[in-house]
Amino acid sequence: AQTVTQSQPEMSVQEAETVTLSCTYDTSESDYYLFWYKQPPSRQMILVIRQEAYKQQNATENRFSVNFQKAAKSFSLKISDSQLGDAAMYFCAYRSATTSGTYKYIFGTGTRLKVLA
Amino acid sequence: GAGVSQTPSNKVTEKGKYVELRCDPISGHTALYWYRQSLGQGPEFLIYFQGTGAADDSGLPNDRFFAVRPEGSVSTLKIQRTERGDSAVYLCASSLRGRGQAQETQYFGPGTRLLVL
């Protein structure tokens, strides 16, 4: 079974600085997707960035980028120029890409990001 | 169009009571997922619908939990004989086609916070 581990329960970053959130996962599959979701106090999960396992190039989305190390099963999120609105819970998630799969997400336990003014 | 909506936003009930939680997916989305998020945890998969049928209910914790999607749109999660351990946020997500489309993004609703006293 696949597992996702986020070892940082809480992180803080100064506004305009850069912060990296860690995520490791375990799987025996070769084809899968990895995601970072943001969950503000409103509870709504918002997709931040997605990485296809078969792509070597790291995904980027404006101020958000990932460092995907497939062999090490590591998938960290870097937030540049942090803004107050980035404060939220961040969840790393895994999804199988097998054609018979249900594509359910497997989530980590989350990292609470605080942005200091 | 509108996003995924869930009602009620909050539900307080007494131990032993029956509750229904409703999810309205994005119009046209055939795949629908239910997740449960306990305090301090990431969401955990409960059940997946492809159209009207439950394609994967492996995450339902026991037979007190049941979900339906009779017309392939709105879904209702039903919990019988509620227990204090059922207290959690119940999240619903939908995606356009589901099966065979692992690359699809799942869009989440704001969740229903259930408190069992």
PDB file of C-alpha atoms in Angstrom:
ATOM      1  CA  ALA A   1       0.000   0.000   0.000  1.00  0.00           C
ATOM      2  CA  GLN A   2       1.082   3.521  -0.681  1.00  0.00           C
ATOM      3  CA  THR A   3       1.907   5.937   2.111  1.00  0.00           C
ATOM      4  CA  VAL A   4       2.640   9.651   2.254  1.00  0.00           C
ATOM      5  CA  THR A   5       4.668  11.231   5.039  1.00  0.00           C
ATOM      6  CA  GLN A   6       4.950  14.890   5.952  1.00  0.00           C
ATOM      7  CA  SER A   7       7.424  15.178   8.799  1.00  0.00           C
ATOM      8  CA  GLN A   8       6.977  18.897   9.493  1.00  0.00           C
ATOM      9  CA  PRO A   9       3.780  19.543  11.468  1.00  0.00           C
ATOM     10  CA  GLU A  10       4.379  23.290  11.362  1.00  0.00           C
ATOM     11  CA  MET A  11       6.618  25.734   9.516  1.00  0.00           C
ATOM     12  CA  SER A  12       7.070  29.488   9.698  1.00  0.00           C
ATOM     13  CA  VAL A  13       8.376  31.885   7.085  1.00  0.00           C
ATOM     14  CA  GLN A  14       8.896  35.600   6.974  1.00  0.00           C
ATOM     15  CA  GLU A  15       6.848  37.454   4.404  1.00  0.00           C
ATOM     16  CA  ALA A  16       8.709  37.695   1.054  1.00  0.00           C
ATOM     17  CA  GLU A  17      11.064  34.884   2.033  1.00  0.00           C
ATOM     18  CA  THR A  18      11.252  31.340   0.665  1.00  0.00           C
ATOM     19  CA  VAL A  19      10.135  28.197   2.449  1.00  0.00           C
ATOM     20  CA  THR A  20      10.302  24.510   1.546  1.00  0.00           C
ATOM     21  CA  LEU A  21       7.796  21.926   2.734  1.00  0.00           C
ATOM     22  CA  SER A  22       8.884  18.292   2.741  1.00  0.00           C
ATOM     23  CA  CYS A  23       7.028  15.206   1.605  1.00  0.00           C
ATOM     24  CA  THR A  24       8.136  11.630   1.136  1.00  0.00           C
ATOM     25  CA  TYR A  25       6.084   8.740  -0.136  1.00  0.00           C
ATOM     26  CA  ASP A  26       6.311   5.020  -0.553  1.00  0.00           C
ATOM     27  CA  THR A  27       5.013   3.049  -3.498  1.00  0.00           C
ATOM     28  CA  SER A  28       5.904   0.111  -5.685  1.00  0.00           C
ATOM     29  CA  GLU A  29       4.150   1.635  -8.675  1.00  0.00           C
ATOM     30  CA  SER A  30       6.040   3.304 -11.487  1.00  0.00           C
ATOM     31  CA  ASP A  31       3.270   5.540 -12.771  1.00  0.00           C
ATOM     32  CA  TYR A  32       1.500   7.949 -10.463  1.00  0.00           C
ATOM     33  CA  TYR A  33       0.755  11.577  -9.763  1.00  0.00           C
ATOM     34  CA  LEU A  34       1.774  13.746  -6.855  1.00  0.00           C
ATOM     35  CA  PHE A  35      -0.028  16.842  -5.666  1.00  0.00           C
ATOM     36  CA  TRP A  36       0.220  19.648  -3.200  1.00  0.00           C
ATOM     37  CA  TYR A  37      -3.071  20.975  -1.889  1.00  0.00           C
ATOM     38  CA  LYS A  38      -3.625  24.045   0.263  1.00  0.00           C
ATOM     39  CA  GLN A  39      -6.380  24.056   2.888  1.00  0.00           C
ATOM     40  CA  PRO A  40      -7.156  27.464   4.415  1.00  0.00           C
ATOM     41  CA  PRO A  41      -9.455  27.830   7.445  1.00  0.00           C
ATOM     42  CA  SER A  42     -12.416  27.748   5.056  1.00  0.00           C
ATOM     43  CA  ARG A  43     -11.630  24.000   4.733  1.00  0.00           C
ATOM     44  CA  GLN A  44     -11.749  24.030   0.940  1.00  0.00           C
ATOM     45  CA  MET A  45      -8.862  22.060  -0.539  1.00  0.00           C
ATOM     46  CA  ILE A  46      -7.223  24.055  -3.311  1.00  0.00           C
ATOM     47  CA  LEU A  47      -4.830  22.497  -5.800  1.00  0.00           C
ATOM     48  CA  VAL A  48      -1.449  24.199  -5.700  1.00  0.00           C
ATOM     49  CA  ILE A  49       0.643  22.106  -8.047  1.00  0.00           C
ATOM     50  CA  ARG A  50       0.756  18.696  -9.695  1.00  0.00           C
ATOM     51  CA  GLN A  51       3.610  16.456 -10.848  1.00  0.00           C
ATOM     52  CA  GLU A  52       3.397  13.487 -13.178  1.00  0.00           C
ATOM     53  CA  ALA A  53       5.861  10.782 -12.120  1.00  0.00           C
ATOM     54  CA  TYR A  54       6.923  10.063 -15.687  1.00  0.00           C
ATOM     55  CA  LYS A  55       8.084  13.656 -16.164  1.00  0.00           C
ATOM     56  CA  GLN A  56      11.613  14.431 -15.078  1.00  0.00           C
ATOM     57  CA  GLN A  57      11.065  18.169 -15.203  1.00  0.00           C
ATOM     58  CA  ASN A  58       9.934  19.693 -11.960  1.00  0.00           C
ATOM     59  CA  ALA A  59       6.537  21.371 -12.071  1.00  0.00           C
ATOM     60  CA  THR A  60       6.273  25.100 -11.441  1.00  0.00           C
ATOM     61  CA  GLU A  61       3.269  27.327 -10.948  1.00  0.00           C
ATOM     62  CA  ASN A  62       4.139  30.983 -10.479  1.00  0.00           C
ATOM     63  CA  ARG A  63       5.702  31.246  -6.988  1.00  0.00           C
ATOM     64  CA  PHE A  64       5.276  27.537  -6.322  1.00  0.00           C
ATOM     65  CA  SER A  65       7.670  24.879  -7.509  1.00  0.00           C
ATOM     66  CA  VAL A  66       8.494  21.315  -6.587  1.00  0.00           C
ATOM     67  CA  ASN A  67      11.662  19.300  -6.215  1.00  0.00           C
ATOM     68  CA  PHE A  68      10.678  15.835  -7.382  1.00  0.00           C
ATOM     69  CA  GLN A  69      13.242  13.120  -6.680  1.00  0.00           C
ATOM     70  CA  LYS A  70      11.682   9.897  -7.956  1.00  0.00           C
ATOM     71  CA  ALA A  71      14.436   7.558  -6.845  1.00  0.00           C
ATOM     72  CA  ALA A  72      14.395   9.021  -3.350  1.00  0.00           C
ATOM     73  CA  LYS A  73      10.571   9.184  -3.359  1.00  0.00           C
ATOM     74  CA  SER A  74      10.689  12.777  -2.304  1.00  0.00           C
ATOM     75  CA  PHE A  75       8.392  15.597  -3.378  1.00  0.00           C
ATOM     76  CA  SER A  76       9.038  18.928  -1.688  1.00  0.00           C
ATOM     77  CA  LEU A  77       7.198  22.195  -2.286  1.00  0.00           C
ATOM     78  CA  LYS A  78       9.039  25.487  -2.490  1.00  0.00           C
ATOM     79  CA  ILE A  79       7.135  28.709  -2.002  1.00  0.00           C
ATOM     80  CA  SER A  80       9.002  31.815  -3.111  1.00  0.00           C
ATOM     81  CA  ASP A  81       8.219  35.391  -2.105  1.00  0.00           C
ATOM     82  CA  SER A  82       5.843  34.154   0.599  1.00  0.00           C
ATOM     83  CA  GLN A  83       2.666  36.154   1.079  1.00  0.00           C
ATOM     84  CA  LEU A  84       0.307  36.417   4.028  1.00  0.00           C
ATOM     85  CA  GLY A  85      -2.331  34.652   1.954  1.00  0.00           C
ATOM     86  CA  ASP A  86      -0.124  31.587   1.726  1.00  0.00           C
ATOM     87  CA  ALA A  87      -0.782  30.796   5.374  1.00  0.00           C
ATOM     88  CA  ALA A  88      -2.717  27.512   5.466  1.00  0.00           C
ATOM     89  CA  MET A  89      -2.406  23.762   5.919  1.00  0.00           C
ATOM     90  CA  TYR A  90      -0.547  22.146   3.056  1.00  0.00           C
ATOM     91  CA  PHE A  91      -1.159  18.546   2.156  1.00  0.00           C
ATOM     92  CA  CYS A  92       0.936  16.333  -0.043  1.00  0.00           C
ATOM     93  CA  ALA A  93      -1.056  13.688  -1.915  1.00  0.00           C
ATOM     94  CA  TYR A  94      -0.379  10.627  -4.043  1.00  0.00           C
ATOM     95  CA  ARG A  95      -2.597   9.166  -6.708  1.00  0.00           C
ATOM     96  CA  SER A  96      -2.098   5.971  -8.630  1.00  0.00           C
ATOM     97  CA  ALA A  97      -2.249   6.168 -12.410  1.00  0.00           C
ATOM     98  CA  THR A  98      -3.200   2.552 -13.054  1.00  0.00           C
ATOM     99  CA  THR A  99      -6.045   2.405 -15.557  1.00  0.00           C
ATOM    100  CA  SER A 100      -8.168   0.202 -13.340  1.00  0.00           C
ATOM    101  CA  GLY A 101      -7.669   2.406 -10.324  1.00  0.00           C
ATOM    102  CA  THR A 102     -10.187   4.602  -8.621  1.00  0.00           C
ATOM    103  CA  TYR A 103      -7.721   7.451  -8.513  1.00  0.00           C
ATOM    104  CA  LYS A 104      -8.353   8.096  -4.855  1.00  0.00           C
ATOM    105  CA  TYR A 105      -5.918  10.427  -3.171  1.00  0.00           C
ATOM    106  CA  ILE A 106      -3.657   9.284  -0.363  1.00  0.00           C
ATOM    107  CA  PHE A 107      -2.839  12.291   1.757  1.00  0.00           C
ATOM    108  CA  GLY A 108      -0.114  13.075   4.240  1.00  0.00           C
ATOM    109  CA  THR A 109      -0.897  14.523   7.657  1.00  0.00           C
ATOM    110  CA  GLY A 110      -0.232  18.070   6.547  1.00  0.00           C
ATOM    111  CA  THR A 111       2.081  20.947   7.386  1.00  0.00           C
ATOM    112  CA  ARG A 112       0.717  24.137   8.863  1.00  0.00           C
ATOM    113  CA  LEU A 113       2.450  27.125   7.298  1.00  0.00           C
ATOM    114  CA  LYS A 114       2.556  30.402   9.172  1.00  0.00           C
ATOM    115  CA  VAL A 115       3.614  33.560   7.362  1.00  0.00           C
ATOM    116  CA  LEU A 116       5.032  36.270   9.570  1.00  0.00           C
ATOM    117  CA  ALA A 117       4.586  39.921   8.638  1.00  0.00           C
TER     118      ALA A 117
ATOM    119  CA  GLY B   1     -19.829  27.141 -13.278  1.00  0.00           C
ATOM    120  CA  ALA B   2     -20.288  26.725  -9.564  1.00  0.00           C
ATOM    121  CA  GLY B   3     -17.903  24.604  -7.586  1.00  0.00           C
ATOM    122  CA  VAL B   4     -18.626  21.585  -5.424  1.00  0.00           C
ATOM    123  CA  SER B   5     -21.082  22.420  -2.670  1.00  0.00           C
ATOM    124  CA  GLN B   6     -21.827  20.530   0.505  1.00  0.00           C
ATOM    125  CA  THR B   7     -24.650  20.856   2.987  1.00  0.00           C
ATOM    126  CA  PRO B   8     -24.935  21.353   5.833  1.00  0.00           C
ATOM    127  CA  SER B   9     -21.759  23.234   6.590  1.00  0.00           C
ATOM    128  CA  ASN B  10     -21.887  22.065  10.184  1.00  0.00           C
ATOM    129  CA  LYS B  11     -23.908  19.333  11.834  1.00  0.00           C
ATOM    130  CA  VAL B  12     -24.196  18.580  15.527  1.00  0.00           C
ATOM    131  CA  THR B  13     -25.942  15.379  16.523  1.00  0.00           C
ATOM    132  CA  GLU B  14     -26.235  13.069  19.467  1.00  0.00           C
ATOM    133  CA  LYS B  15     -24.655   9.664  19.758  1.00  0.00           C
ATOM    134  CA  GLY B  16     -26.880   7.026  18.208  1.00  0.00           C
ATOM    135  CA  LYS B  17     -28.650   9.365  15.787  1.00  0.00           C
ATOM    136  CA  TYR B  18     -28.796   9.100  12.004  1.00  0.00           C
ATOM    137  CA  VAL B  19     -27.293  11.810   9.773  1.00  0.00           C
ATOM    138  CA  GLU B  20     -27.217  12.580   6.082  1.00  0.00           C
ATOM    139  CA  LEU B  21     -24.572  14.720   4.422  1.00  0.00           C
ATOM    140  CA  ARG B  22     -25.136  16.050   0.920  1.00  0.00           C
ATOM    141  CA  CYS B  23     -22.724  16.774  -1.905  1.00  0.00           C
ATOM    142  CA  ASP B  24     -23.508  18.657  -5.129  1.00  0.00           C
ATOM    143  CA  PRO B  25     -20.652  18.079  -7.576  1.00  0.00           C
ATOM    144  CA  ILE B  26     -19.656  20.353 -10.406  1.00  0.00           C
ATOM    145  CA  SER B  27     -22.219  20.029 -13.191  1.00  0.00           C
ATOM    146  CA  GLY B  28     -21.226  17.360 -15.686  1.00  0.00           C
ATOM    147  CA  HIS B  29     -18.672  15.672 -13.448  1.00  0.00           C
ATOM    148  CA  THR B  30     -19.200  11.913 -13.516  1.00  0.00           C
ATOM    149  CA  ALA B  31     -16.717  10.964 -10.811  1.00  0.00           C
ATOM    150  CA  LEU B  32     -17.451  11.748  -7.167  1.00  0.00           C
ATOM    151  CA  TYR B  33     -15.378  11.006  -4.070  1.00  0.00           C
ATOM    152  CA  TRP B  34     -16.033  11.169  -0.351  1.00  0.00           C
ATOM    153  CA  TYR B  35     -13.198  11.672   2.144  1.00  0.00           C
ATOM    154  CA  ARG B  36     -13.137  11.961   5.928  1.00  0.00           C
ATOM    155  CA  GLN B  37     -10.717  14.311   7.662  1.00  0.00           C
ATOM    156  CA  SER B  38     -10.238  13.796  11.358  1.00  0.00           C
ATOM    157  CA  LEU B  39      -8.698  16.515  13.494  1.00  0.00           C
ATOM    158  CA  GLY B  40      -5.024  16.984  12.742  1.00  0.00           C
ATOM    159  CA  GLN B  41      -5.048  14.459   9.929  1.00  0.00           C
ATOM    160  CA  GLY B  42      -5.147  14.472   6.168  1.00  0.00           C
ATOM    161  CA  PRO B  43      -8.299  13.404   4.362  1.00  0.00           C
ATOM    162  CA  GLU B  44      -8.897   9.666   4.093  1.00  0.00           C
ATOM    163  CA  PHE B  45     -10.740   8.073   1.205  1.00  0.00           C
ATOM    164  CA  LEU B  46     -14.187   6.634   1.882  1.00  0.00           C
ATOM    165  CA  ILE B  47     -15.954   5.889  -1.403  1.00  0.00           C
ATOM    166  CA  TYR B  48     -15.815   6.628  -5.122  1.00  0.00           C
ATOM    167  CA  PHE B  49     -18.744   6.855  -7.536  1.00  0.00           C
ATOM    168  CA  GLN B  50     -18.484   6.579 -11.293  1.00  0.00           C
ATOM    169  CA  GLY B  51     -21.866   7.782 -12.459  1.00  0.00           C
ATOM    170  CA  THR B  52     -24.554   6.219 -10.298  1.00  0.00           C
ATOM    171  CA  GLY B  53     -22.564   3.236  -9.116  1.00  0.00           C
ATOM    172  CA  ALA B  54     -20.153   2.945  -6.226  1.00  0.00           C
ATOM    173  CA  ALA B  55     -17.016   1.781  -8.007  1.00  0.00           C
ATOM    174  CA  ASP B  56     -14.921   1.573  -4.856  1.00  0.00           C
ATOM    175  CA  ASP B  57     -16.263   1.613  -1.305  1.00  0.00           C
ATOM    176  CA  SER B  58     -13.177   0.116   0.282  1.00  0.00           C
ATOM    177  CA  GLY B  59     -12.676   3.121   2.533  1.00  0.00           C
ATOM    178  CA  LEU B  60     -16.006   2.949   4.340  1.00  0.00           C
ATOM    179  CA  PRO B  61     -15.073   2.106   7.943  1.00  0.00           C
ATOM    180  CA  ASN B  62     -18.046  -0.141   8.718  1.00  0.00           C
ATOM    181  CA  ASP B  63     -21.614  -0.931   7.754  1.00  0.00           C
ATOM    182  CA  ARG B  64     -22.975   2.127   9.558  1.00  0.00           C
ATOM    183  CA  PHE B  65     -21.713   4.191   6.639  1.00  0.00           C
ATOM    184  CA  PHE B  66     -23.504   4.181   3.318  1.00  0.00           C
ATOM    185  CA  ALA B  67     -23.565   6.502   0.324  1.00  0.00           C
ATOM    186  CA  VAL B  68     -25.802   6.863  -2.705  1.00  0.00           C
ATOM    187  CA  ARG B  69     -25.822   8.777  -5.952  1.00  0.00           C
ATOM    188  CA  PRO B  70     -29.112   7.746  -7.567  1.00  0.00           C
ATOM    189  CA  GLU B  71     -29.095  10.058 -10.576  1.00  0.00           C
ATOM    190  CA  GLY B  72     -25.376  10.362 -11.096  1.00  0.00           C
ATOM    191  CA  SER B  73     -25.179  13.884  -9.755  1.00  0.00           C
ATOM    192  CA  VAL B  74     -25.961  14.684  -6.106  1.00  0.00           C
ATOM    193  CA  SER B  75     -24.611  12.235  -3.552  1.00  0.00           C
ATOM    194  CA  THR B  76     -25.653  11.612   0.033  1.00  0.00           C
ATOM    195  CA  LEU B  77     -23.431  10.090   2.687  1.00  0.00           C
ATOM    196  CA  LYS B  78     -25.496   8.396   5.369  1.00  0.00           C
ATOM    197  CA  ILE B  79     -24.271   7.478   8.817  1.00  0.00           C
ATOM    198  CA  GLN B  80     -26.405   5.330  11.093  1.00  0.00           C
ATOM    199  CA  ARG B  81     -26.112   5.040  14.869  1.00  0.00           C
ATOM    200  CA  THR B  82     -23.488   7.763  15.007  1.00  0.00           C
ATOM    201  CA  GLU B  83     -20.595   7.433  17.435  1.00  0.00           C
ATOM    202  CA  ARG B  84     -18.354  10.116  18.916  1.00  0.00           C
ATOM    203  CA  GLY B  85     -15.505   8.750  16.805  1.00  0.00           C
ATOM    204  CA  ASP B  86     -17.427   9.711  13.667  1.00  0.00           C
ATOM    205  CA  SER B  87     -16.779  13.382  14.452  1.00  0.00           C
ATOM    206  CA  ALA B  88     -14.750  14.779  11.562  1.00  0.00           C
ATOM    207  CA  VAL B  89     -14.943  16.929   8.471  1.00  0.00           C
ATOM    208  CA  TYR B  90     -16.460  15.049   5.559  1.00  0.00           C
ATOM    209  CA  LEU B  91     -15.142  16.260   2.222  1.00  0.00           C
ATOM    210  CA  CYS B  92     -16.595  15.629  -1.203  1.00  0.00           C
ATOM    211  CA  ALA B  93     -14.689  15.972  -4.472  1.00  0.00           C
ATOM    212  CA  SER B  94     -15.603  15.556  -8.115  1.00  0.00           C
ATOM    213  CA  SER B  95     -13.781  15.205 -11.391  1.00  0.00           C
ATOM    214  CA  LEU B  96     -14.952  15.262 -14.976  1.00  0.00           C
ATOM    215  CA  ARG B  97     -14.613  11.680 -16.116  1.00  0.00           C
ATOM    216  CA  GLY B  98     -12.838   9.663 -13.432  1.00  0.00           C
ATOM    217  CA  ARG B  99     -11.983   6.189 -14.636  1.00  0.00           C
ATOM    218  CA  GLY B 100      -9.248   6.124 -17.237  1.00  0.00           C
ATOM    219  CA  GLN B 101      -8.349   9.735 -16.600  1.00  0.00           C
ATOM    220  CA  ALA B 102      -5.795   9.646 -13.822  1.00  0.00           C
ATOM    221  CA  GLN B 103      -4.470  13.040 -14.774  1.00  0.00           C
ATOM    222  CA  GLU B 104      -7.728  14.753 -13.896  1.00  0.00           C
ATOM    223  CA  THR B 105      -7.886  17.206 -11.052  1.00  0.00           C
ATOM    224  CA  GLN B 106     -10.323  16.518  -8.251  1.00  0.00           C
ATOM    225  CA  TYR B 107     -12.188  19.604  -7.102  1.00  0.00           C
ATOM    226  CA  PHE B 108     -13.131  19.671  -3.452  1.00  0.00           C
ATOM    227  CA  GLY B 109     -16.088  21.135  -1.642  1.00  0.00           C
ATOM    228  CA  PRO B 110     -15.796  23.017   1.658  1.00  0.00           C
ATOM    229  CA  GLY B 111     -16.801  19.983   3.673  1.00  0.00           C
ATOM    230  CA  THR B 112     -19.338  19.259   6.390  1.00  0.00           C
ATOM    231  CA  ARG B 113     -18.072  19.383   9.938  1.00  0.00           C
ATOM    232  CA  LEU B 114     -19.861  16.668  11.907  1.00  0.00           C
ATOM    233  CA  LEU B 115     -19.804  16.717  15.691  1.00  0.00           C
ATOM    234  CA  VAL B 116     -21.285  13.783  17.559  1.00  0.00           C
ATOM    235  CA  LEU B 117     -21.976  14.551  21.209  1.00  0.00           C
TER     236      LEU B 117
END
